[in-house]
PDB file of C-alpha atoms in Angstrom:
ATOM      1  CA  MET A  76       3.602  50.764 -59.982  1.00  0.00           C
ATOM      2  CA  PRO A  77       2.034  47.695 -61.653  1.00  0.00           C
ATOM      3  CA  ASP A  78      -0.775  45.802 -59.936  1.00  0.00           C
ATOM      4  CA  ILE A  79       0.892  42.956 -58.037  1.00  0.00           C
ATOM      5  CA  GLY A  80      -2.108  40.663 -58.466  1.00  0.00           C
ATOM      6  CA  LYS A  81      -1.943  40.931 -62.249  1.00  0.00           C
ATOM      7  CA  THR A  82       1.823  40.449 -62.198  1.00  0.00           C
ATOM      8  CA  ILE A  83       1.498  37.226 -60.199  1.00  0.00           C
ATOM      9  CA  LYS A  84      -1.284  35.975 -62.477  1.00  0.00           C
ATOM     10  CA  TYR A  85       0.984  36.051 -65.530  1.00  0.00           C
ATOM     11  CA  LEU A  86       4.229  34.925 -63.874  1.00  0.00           C
ATOM     12  CA  ALA A  87       5.757  31.618 -64.936  1.00  0.00           C
ATOM     13  CA  LYS A  88       5.144  29.074 -62.181  1.00  0.00           C
ATOM     14  CA  LEU A  89       7.907  27.133 -60.440  1.00  0.00           C
ATOM     15  CA  LYS A  90       6.936  23.447 -60.591  1.00  0.00           C
ATOM     16  CA  GLY A  91      10.333  21.749 -60.633  1.00  0.00           C
ATOM     17  CA  PRO A  92      13.910  21.975 -61.960  1.00  0.00           C
ATOM     18  CA  GLU A  93      12.654  22.000 -65.551  1.00  0.00           C
ATOM     19  CA  THR A  94      10.794  25.286 -64.988  1.00  0.00           C
ATOM     20  CA  TYR A  95      13.333  26.953 -62.681  1.00  0.00           C
ATOM     21  CA  ALA A  96      15.179  29.001 -65.332  1.00  0.00           C
ATOM     22  CA  ALA A  97      11.997  30.387 -66.944  1.00  0.00           C
ATOM     23  CA  TRP A  98      10.484  31.101 -63.531  1.00  0.00           C
ATOM     24  CA  ARG A  99      13.566  32.906 -62.272  1.00  0.00           C
ATOM     25  CA  ARG A 100      13.825  34.970 -65.464  1.00  0.00           C
ATOM     26  CA  ASP A 101      10.166  36.016 -65.178  1.00  0.00           C
ATOM     27  CA  LEU A 102      10.610  36.770 -61.499  1.00  0.00           C
ATOM     28  CA  GLU A 103      13.633  39.007 -62.123  1.00  0.00           C
ATOM     29  CA  ASN A 104      11.547  41.071 -64.548  1.00  0.00           C
ATOM     30  CA  ALA A 105       8.741  41.291 -61.978  1.00  0.00           C
ATOM     31  CA  PHE A 106      11.214  42.456 -59.318  1.00  0.00           C
ATOM     32  CA  LEU A 107      12.375  45.237 -61.644  1.00  0.00           C
ATOM     33  CA  SER A 108       8.808  46.285 -62.444  1.00  0.00           C
ATOM     34  CA  HIS A 109       7.962  46.578 -58.760  1.00  0.00           C
ATOM     35  CA  ASN A 110      11.334  48.081 -57.740  1.00  0.00           C
ATOM     36  CA  VAL A 111      12.195  45.312 -55.287  1.00  0.00           C
ATOM     37  CA  GLY A 112      15.162  43.672 -57.028  1.00  0.00           C
ATOM     38  CA  SER A 113      17.756  44.977 -54.577  1.00  0.00           C
ATOM     39  CA  ILE A 114      15.724  43.620 -51.664  1.00  0.00           C
ATOM     40  CA  ALA A 115      15.301  40.173 -53.219  1.00  0.00           C
ATOM     41  CA  GLU A 116      19.042  40.033 -53.924  1.00  0.00           C
ATOM     42  CA  GLY A 117      19.893  40.925 -50.313  1.00  0.00           C
ATOM     43  CA  ILE A 118      21.570  44.221 -51.276  1.00  0.00           C
ATOM     44  CA  ASP A 119      18.955  46.512 -49.747  1.00  0.00           C
ATOM     45  CA  ILE A 120      18.900  45.070 -46.236  1.00  0.00           C
ATOM     46  CA  GLU A 121      16.410  45.840 -43.526  1.00  0.00           C
ATOM     47  CA  PRO A 122      17.013  49.283 -42.020  1.00  0.00           C
ATOM     48  CA  GLY A 123      17.469  49.156 -38.272  1.00  0.00           C
ATOM     49  CA  ALA A 124      18.132  45.422 -38.170  1.00  0.00           C
ATOM     50  CA  THR A 125      19.480  44.420 -34.747  1.00  0.00           C
ATOM     51  CA  VAL A 126      20.714  41.278 -33.082  1.00  0.00           C
ATOM     52  CA  ASN A 127      17.416  40.798 -31.252  1.00  0.00           C
ATOM     53  CA  GLY A 128      15.240  41.975 -34.119  1.00  0.00           C
ATOM     54  CA  SER A 129      13.918  44.952 -32.176  1.00  0.00           C
ATOM     55  CA  GLY A 130      13.177  46.852 -35.370  1.00  0.00           C
ATOM     56  CA  PRO A 131      13.931  50.422 -36.412  1.00  0.00           C
ATOM     57  CA  LEU A 132      16.001  52.740 -34.256  1.00  0.00           C
ATOM     58  CA  PRO A 133      15.829  56.556 -34.133  1.00  0.00           C
ATOM     59  CA  THR A 134      17.779  58.453 -36.755  1.00  0.00           C
ATOM     60  CA  ALA A 135      21.363  59.093 -35.651  1.00  0.00           C
ATOM     61  CA  PRO A 136      24.779  59.888 -37.189  1.00  0.00           C
ATOM     62  CA  GLY A 137      26.690  57.023 -38.776  1.00  0.00           C
ATOM     63  CA  GLN A 138      23.847  55.413 -40.702  1.00  0.00           C
ATOM     64  CA  THR A 139      25.628  55.492 -44.073  1.00  0.00           C
ATOM     65  CA  ALA A 140      28.914  54.181 -42.684  1.00  0.00           C
ATOM     66  CA  ALA A 141      27.176  51.338 -40.895  1.00  0.00           C
ATOM     67  CA  LYS A 142      25.244  50.312 -43.965  1.00  0.00           C
ATOM     68  CA  GLN A 143      28.383  50.340 -46.088  1.00  0.00           C
ATOM     69  CA  ALA A 144      30.080  48.133 -43.501  1.00  0.00           C
ATOM     70  CA  VAL A 145      27.237  45.639 -43.763  1.00  0.00           C
ATOM     71  CA  LEU A 146      27.389  45.565 -47.567  1.00  0.00           C
ATOM     72  CA  ALA A 147      31.188  45.213 -47.483  1.00  0.00           C
ATOM     73  CA  GLY A 148      30.846  42.145 -45.293  1.00  0.00           C
ATOM     74  CA  THR A 149      32.686  43.541 -42.273  1.00  0.00           C
ATOM     75  CA  MET A 150      29.427  43.606 -40.317  1.00  0.00           C
ATOM     76  CA  THR A 151      26.180  41.739 -40.728  1.00  0.00           C
ATOM     77  CA  ALA A 152      22.609  42.894 -40.386  1.00  0.00           C
ATOM     78  CA  THR A 153      22.195  40.672 -37.324  1.00  0.00           C
ATOM     79  CA  ASN A 154      24.982  42.222 -35.260  1.00  0.00           C
ATOM     80  CA  VAL A 155      24.845  45.891 -36.153  1.00  0.00           C
ATOM     81  CA  ALA A 156      22.077  48.409 -35.589  1.00  0.00           C
ATOM     82  CA  ILE A 157      21.696  50.729 -38.553  1.00  0.00           C
ATOM     83  CA  PRO A 158      20.020  53.890 -37.219  1.00  0.00           C
ATOM     84  CA  VAL A 159      16.903  54.709 -39.209  1.00  0.00           C
ATOM     85  CA  ASP A 160      13.612  56.508 -38.825  1.00  0.00           C
ATOM     86  CA  THR A 161      10.350  54.576 -38.649  1.00  0.00           C
ATOM     87  CA  ALA A 162       9.047  55.921 -41.981  1.00  0.00           C
ATOM     88  CA  THR A 163      12.138  54.625 -43.815  1.00  0.00           C
ATOM     89  CA  TRP A 164      11.769  51.207 -42.214  1.00  0.00           C
ATOM     90  CA  SER A 165       8.060  51.065 -43.081  1.00  0.00           C
ATOM     91  CA  ALA A 166       8.792  51.888 -46.734  1.00  0.00           C
ATOM     92  CA  TRP A 167      11.424  49.150 -46.855  1.00  0.00           C
ATOM     93  CA  ARG A 168       9.024  46.686 -45.210  1.00  0.00           C
ATOM     94  CA  ARG A 169       6.353  47.344 -47.824  1.00  0.00           C
ATOM     95  CA  ARG A 170       8.827  46.562 -50.602  1.00  0.00           C
ATOM     96  CA  GLU A 171      10.003  43.415 -48.782  1.00  0.00           C
ATOM     97  CA  LEU A 172       6.407  42.185 -48.580  1.00  0.00           C
ATOM     98  CA  VAL A 173       5.942  42.825 -52.300  1.00  0.00           C
ATOM     99  CA  ALA A 174       9.047  40.756 -53.065  1.00  0.00           C
ATOM    100  CA  GLN A 175       7.771  37.971 -50.818  1.00  0.00           C
ATOM    101  CA  ALA A 176       4.342  38.032 -52.467  1.00  0.00           C
ATOM    102  CA  LEU A 177       5.856  37.753 -55.957  1.00  0.00           C
ATOM    103  CA  ILE A 178       7.825  34.689 -54.870  1.00  0.00           C
ATOM    104  CA  THR A 179       5.133  32.851 -52.905  1.00  0.00           C
ATOM    105  CA  GLY A 180       2.531  33.644 -55.564  1.00  0.00           C
ATOM    106  CA  SER A 181       4.564  32.015 -58.312  1.00  0.00           C
ATOM    107  CA  VAL A 182       5.521  28.682 -56.722  1.00  0.00           C
ATOM    108  CA  GLU A 183       3.716  25.363 -56.764  1.00  0.00           C
ATOM    109  CA  ARG A 184       1.045  25.036 -54.098  1.00  0.00           C
ATOM    110  CA  GLY A 185       2.524  23.763 -50.853  1.00  0.00           C
ATOM    111  CA  TYR A 186       5.847  25.548 -51.108  1.00  0.00           C
ATOM    112  CA  ASP A 187       4.231  28.801 -50.050  1.00  0.00           C
ATOM    113  CA  VAL A 188       3.737  27.144 -46.650  1.00  0.00           C
ATOM    114  CA  VAL A 189       7.410  26.091 -46.435  1.00  0.00           C
ATOM    115  CA  LEU A 190       8.487  29.638 -47.272  1.00  0.00           C
ATOM    116  CA  ARG A 191       6.528  31.286 -44.479  1.00  0.00           C
ATOM    117  CA  GLY A 192       8.651  33.245 -42.031  1.00  0.00           C
ATOM    118  CA  LYS A 193      11.535  33.634 -44.480  1.00  0.00           C
ATOM    119  CA  ARG A 194      12.737  36.919 -45.952  1.00  0.00           C
ATOM    120  CA  ALA A 195      12.597  37.292 -49.741  1.00  0.00           C
ATOM    121  CA  VAL A 196      16.325  36.669 -50.140  1.00  0.00           C
ATOM    122  CA  GLU A 197      16.053  33.537 -47.965  1.00  0.00           C
ATOM    123  CA  MET A 198      13.135  32.277 -50.039  1.00  0.00           C
ATOM    124  CA  LEU A 199      15.183  32.548 -53.214  1.00  0.00           C
ATOM    125  CA  GLU A 200      18.151  30.792 -51.628  1.00  0.00           C
ATOM    126  CA  TYR A 201      15.926  27.944 -50.415  1.00  0.00           C
ATOM    127  CA  LEU A 202      14.235  27.506 -53.807  1.00  0.00           C
ATOM    128  CA  ALA A 203      17.581  27.572 -55.622  1.00  0.00           C
ATOM    129  CA  VAL A 204      18.801  24.683 -53.462  1.00  0.00           C
ATOM    130  CA  GLN A 205      15.589  22.763 -54.105  1.00  0.00           C
ATOM    131  CA  PHE A 206      15.139  23.355 -57.830  1.00  0.00           C
ATOM    132  CA  LYS A 207      18.131  24.959 -59.558  1.00  0.00           C
ATOM    133  CA  PRO A 208      19.625  22.426 -62.001  1.00  0.00           C
ATOM    134  CA  ASP A 209      23.276  21.421 -61.849  1.00  0.00           C
ATOM    135  CA  ILE A 210      24.593  24.162 -64.138  1.00  0.00           C
ATOM    136  CA  GLU A 211      27.807  22.419 -65.168  1.00  0.00           C
ATOM    137  CA  ARG A 212      25.957  19.224 -66.030  1.00  0.00           C
ATOM    138  CA  GLU A 213      23.339  21.246 -67.891  1.00  0.00           C
ATOM    139  CA  ARG A 214      26.056  23.014 -69.899  1.00  0.00           C
ATOM    140  CA  ARG A 215      27.665  19.727 -70.884  1.00  0.00           C
ATOM    141  CA  GLU A 216      24.301  18.308 -71.930  1.00  0.00           C
ATOM    142  CA  ILE A 217      23.499  21.381 -74.029  1.00  0.00           C
ATOM    143  CA  MET A 218      26.878  21.236 -75.781  1.00  0.00           C
ATOM    144  CA  ARG A 219      26.358  17.519 -76.510  1.00  0.00           C
ATOM    145  CA  GLU A 220      22.903  18.187 -77.977  1.00  0.00           C
ATOM    146  CA  ILE A 221      24.140  21.130 -80.049  1.00  0.00           C
ATOM    147  CA  SER A 222      26.996  19.093 -81.525  1.00  0.00           C
ATOM    148  CA  SER A 223      24.639  16.241 -82.438  1.00  0.00           C
ATOM    149  CA  LEU A 224      21.913  18.447 -83.941  1.00  0.00           C
ATOM    150  CA  LEU A 225      22.098  17.859 -87.698  1.00  0.00           C
ATOM    151  CA  LEU A 226      19.611  18.413 -90.500  1.00  0.00           C
ATOM    152  CA  ARG A 227      19.826  15.305 -92.669  1.00  0.00           C
ATOM    153  CA  GLU A 228      18.928  14.786 -96.302  1.00  0.00           C
ATOM    154  CA  PRO A 229      16.498  14.488 -97.934  1.00  0.00           C
ATOM    155  CA  ILE A 230      15.103  17.760 -96.624  1.00  0.00           C
ATOM    156  CA  ASN A 231      11.660  19.339 -96.804  1.00  0.00           C
ATOM    157  CA  ALA A 232      10.075  22.506 -95.442  1.00  0.00           C
ATOM    158  CA  PRO A 233       8.649  20.964 -92.222  1.00  0.00           C
ATOM    159  CA  ALA A 234      12.017  19.354 -91.408  1.00  0.00           C
ATOM    160  CA  MET A 235      13.804  22.665 -91.983  1.00  0.00           C
ATOM    161  CA  GLU A 236      11.375  24.509 -89.710  1.00  0.00           C
ATOM    162  CA  ALA A 237      11.688  21.833 -87.016  1.00  0.00           C
ATOM    163  CA  HIS A 238      15.484  22.005 -87.229  1.00  0.00           C
ATOM    164  CA  TYR A 239      15.499  25.779 -86.803  1.00  0.00           C
ATOM    165  CA  ASP A 240      13.099  25.594 -83.829  1.00  0.00           C
ATOM    166  CA  ALA A 241      15.177  22.860 -82.156  1.00  0.00           C
ATOM    167  CA  PHE A 242      18.335  24.914 -82.603  1.00  0.00           C
ATOM    168  CA  MET A 243      16.720  28.031 -81.106  1.00  0.00           C
ATOM    169  CA  LYS A 244      15.421  26.106 -78.100  1.00  0.00           C
ATOM    170  CA  LEU A 245      18.903  24.697 -77.456  1.00  0.00           C
ATOM    171  CA  TRP A 246      20.491  28.114 -77.824  1.00  0.00           C
ATOM    172  CA  ASP A 247      17.948  29.619 -75.406  1.00  0.00           C
ATOM    173  CA  ARG A 248      18.801  26.881 -72.910  1.00  0.00           C
ATOM    174  CA  GLY A 249      22.459  27.782 -73.365  1.00  0.00           C
ATOM    175  CA  THR A 250      21.670  31.417 -72.615  1.00  0.00           C
ATOM    176  CA  GLU A 251      19.777  30.440 -69.457  1.00  0.00           C
ATOM    177  CA  ALA A 252      22.713  28.259 -68.362  1.00  0.00           C
ATOM    178  CA  ASP A 253      25.130  31.130 -69.121  1.00  0.00           C
ATOM    179  CA  LEU A 254      26.954  29.007 -71.685  1.00  0.00           C
ATOM    180  CA  PRO A 255      29.910  31.095 -72.979  1.00  0.00           C
ATOM    181  CA  ILE A 256      29.131  30.517 -76.667  1.00  0.00           C
ATOM    182  CA  SER A 257      25.501  31.598 -76.197  1.00  0.00           C
ATOM    183  CA  ASN A 258      26.548  35.259 -76.055  1.00  0.00           C
ATOM    184  CA  ASP A 259      28.664  35.058 -79.215  1.00  0.00           C
ATOM    185  CA  GLU A 260      26.622  35.819 -82.348  1.00  0.00           C
ATOM    186  CA  GLU A 261      29.415  34.729 -84.675  1.00  0.00           C
ATOM    187  CA  GLN A 262      29.601  31.386 -82.872  1.00  0.00           C
ATOM    188  CA  MET A 263      25.840  31.058 -83.134  1.00  0.00           C
ATOM    189  CA  VAL A 264      25.964  31.589 -86.905  1.00  0.00           C
ATOM    190  CA  ASP A 265      28.837  29.137 -87.395  1.00  0.00           C
ATOM    191  CA  THR A 266      27.210  26.474 -85.208  1.00  0.00           C
ATOM    192  CA  PHE A 267      23.956  26.639 -87.152  1.00  0.00           C
ATOM    193  CA  LEU A 268      25.733  26.567 -90.524  1.00  0.00           C
ATOM    194  CA  GLY A 269      27.699  23.526 -89.357  1.00  0.00           C
ATOM    195  CA  SER A 270      24.448  21.654 -88.763  1.00  0.00           C
ATOM    196  CA  LEU A 271      23.273  21.943 -92.382  1.00  0.00           C
ATOM    197  CA  PRO A 272      23.570  19.286 -95.118  1.00  0.00           C
ATOM    198  CA  GLN A 273      25.461  19.704 -98.391  1.00  0.00           C
ATOM    199  CA  CYS A 274      22.289  20.417-100.369  1.00  0.00           C
ATOM    200  CA  LEU A 275      22.066  23.757 -98.532  1.00  0.00           C
ATOM    201  CA  SER A 276      25.645  24.715 -99.340  1.00  0.00           C
ATOM    202  CA  HIS A 277      24.426  27.985-100.883  1.00  0.00           C
ATOM    203  CA  ILE A 278      23.482  29.131 -97.366  1.00  0.00           C
ATOM    204  CA  VAL A 279      26.783  27.966 -95.902  1.00  0.00           C
ATOM    205  CA  PHE A 280      28.551  29.812 -98.722  1.00  0.00           C
ATOM    206  CA  MET A 281      27.182  33.076 -97.307  1.00  0.00           C
ATOM    207  CA  ARG A 282      29.838  32.847 -94.589  1.00  0.00           C
ATOM    208  CA  LEU A 283      32.560  32.853 -97.246  1.00  0.00           C
ATOM    209  CA  THR A 284      31.104  35.823 -99.101  1.00  0.00           C
ATOM    210  CA  LEU A 285      30.044  37.960 -96.125  1.00  0.00           C
ATOM    211  CA  GLY A 286      32.557  36.828 -93.501  1.00  0.00           C
ATOM    212  CA  LYS A 287      31.829  38.408 -90.113  1.00  0.00           C
ATOM    213  CA  GLY A 288      29.219  40.548 -91.842  1.00  0.00           C
ATOM    214  CA  LEU A 289      26.870  37.564 -91.771  1.00  0.00           C
ATOM    215  CA  THR A 290      24.664  38.321 -88.773  1.00  0.00           C
ATOM    216  CA  TRP A 291      22.112  36.001 -87.206  1.00  0.00           C
ATOM    217  CA  SER A 292      19.344  38.291 -88.448  1.00  0.00           C
ATOM    218  CA  THR A 293      20.597  37.998 -92.040  1.00  0.00           C
ATOM    219  CA  LEU A 294      20.987  34.233 -91.749  1.00  0.00           C
ATOM    220  CA  SER A 295      17.485  33.832 -90.281  1.00  0.00           C
ATOM    221  CA  HIS A 296      16.009  35.863 -93.124  1.00  0.00           C
ATOM    222  CA  GLU A 297      17.808  33.744 -95.735  1.00  0.00           C
ATOM    223  CA  TRP A 298      16.711  30.576 -93.940  1.00  0.00           C
ATOM    224  CA  LYS A 299      13.049  31.599 -94.069  1.00  0.00           C
ATOM    225  CA  ASN A 300      13.428  32.283 -97.788  1.00  0.00           C
ATOM    226  CA  ALA A 301      14.944  28.819 -98.281  1.00  0.00           C
ATOM    227  CA  VAL A 302      12.048  27.221 -96.383  1.00  0.00           C
ATOM    228  CA  SER A 303       9.514  29.103 -98.520  1.00  0.00           C
ATOM    229  CA  LEU A 304      11.310  28.033-101.694  1.00  0.00           C
ATOM    230  CA  GLN A 305      11.379  24.421-100.532  1.00  0.00           C
ATOM    231  CA  ARG A 306       7.672  24.539 -99.832  1.00  0.00           C
ATOM    232  CA  ARG A 307       6.842  26.036-103.233  1.00  0.00           C
ATOM    233  CA  GLN A 308       8.980  23.495-105.068  1.00  0.00           C
ATOM    234  CA  PHE A 309       7.605  20.397-103.404  1.00  0.00           C
ATOM    235  CA  ASP A 310       4.077  21.332-102.349  1.00  0.00           C
ATOM    236  CA  PRO A 311       1.741  19.132-104.474  1.00  0.00           C
ATOM    237  CA  ALA A 312      -0.861  21.894-104.642  1.00  0.00           C
ATOM    238  CA  VAL A 313       1.699  24.396-105.903  1.00  0.00           C
ATOM    239  CA  GLN A 314       3.022  21.895-108.441  1.00  0.00           C
ATOM    240  CA  ALA A 315      -0.497  21.127-109.658  1.00  0.00           C
ATOM    241  CA  GLN A 316      -1.222  24.827-110.060  1.00  0.00           C
ATOM    242  CA  ALA A 317       2.030  25.325-111.999  1.00  0.00           C
ATOM    243  CA  MET A 318       1.175  22.401-114.308  1.00  0.00           C
ATOM    244  CA  ALA A 319      -2.300  23.770-114.893  1.00  0.00           C
ATOM    245  CA  THR A 320      -0.876  27.197-115.727  1.00  0.00           C
ATOM    246  CA  GLY A 321       1.634  25.614-118.148  1.00  0.00           C
ATOM    247  CA  SER A 322      -1.024  23.556-119.921  1.00  0.00           C
ATOM    248  CA  ARG A 323      -3.173  26.636-120.527  1.00  0.00           C
ATOM    249  CA  GLN A 324      -0.224  28.374-122.096  1.00  0.00           C
TER     250      GLN A 324
END
């Protein structure tokens, strides 16, 4: 299992709503690496949980049925005793503490104090209330920005590169906000092509010639070629070199 200290060191830090999505994505990967995802999500509940929190109970028949009842929502971990041996409870507790450490180690200083005494799943619920952006509002804002993102003439290589980067950042935000179009590669291609000016019609024409065969990978490759061509054509140094070569001939 990975070293938890190193994992925490490289985790994205939660500093506010603007960092919530990146932080949560990093944290989910850390949970998977340390095999504590089911605990953080509240699926793998504490074995032997009782109404008075007395801890693990001796192993007895009915453990599986009781746990299934808890997961199905017909019972809760606070009103049913799931029989379990002490070793099983201790193993679960170690994983719970790892999940807690990953969370408290990746939040802005001060929030680790507020989170004390909470289970991992409760920590995540609390932080979501505090920092998770309004998803519907975020989706509307992303769609507005995507529709208004246009590369205008006259173009040059830096402007083309900036346009591509801006588009990718918006699309990544859409993925984080679970925007429906963000998982549709064909929609991604069409949206980007729709943001290009007439002088780049040869790239747009690729949709007509390749149809659905035009993948994002193919379009990105063609775009990089177009940027390189633009740079060669209008770079003063390149032009000077070409003129010098022509004069020698």
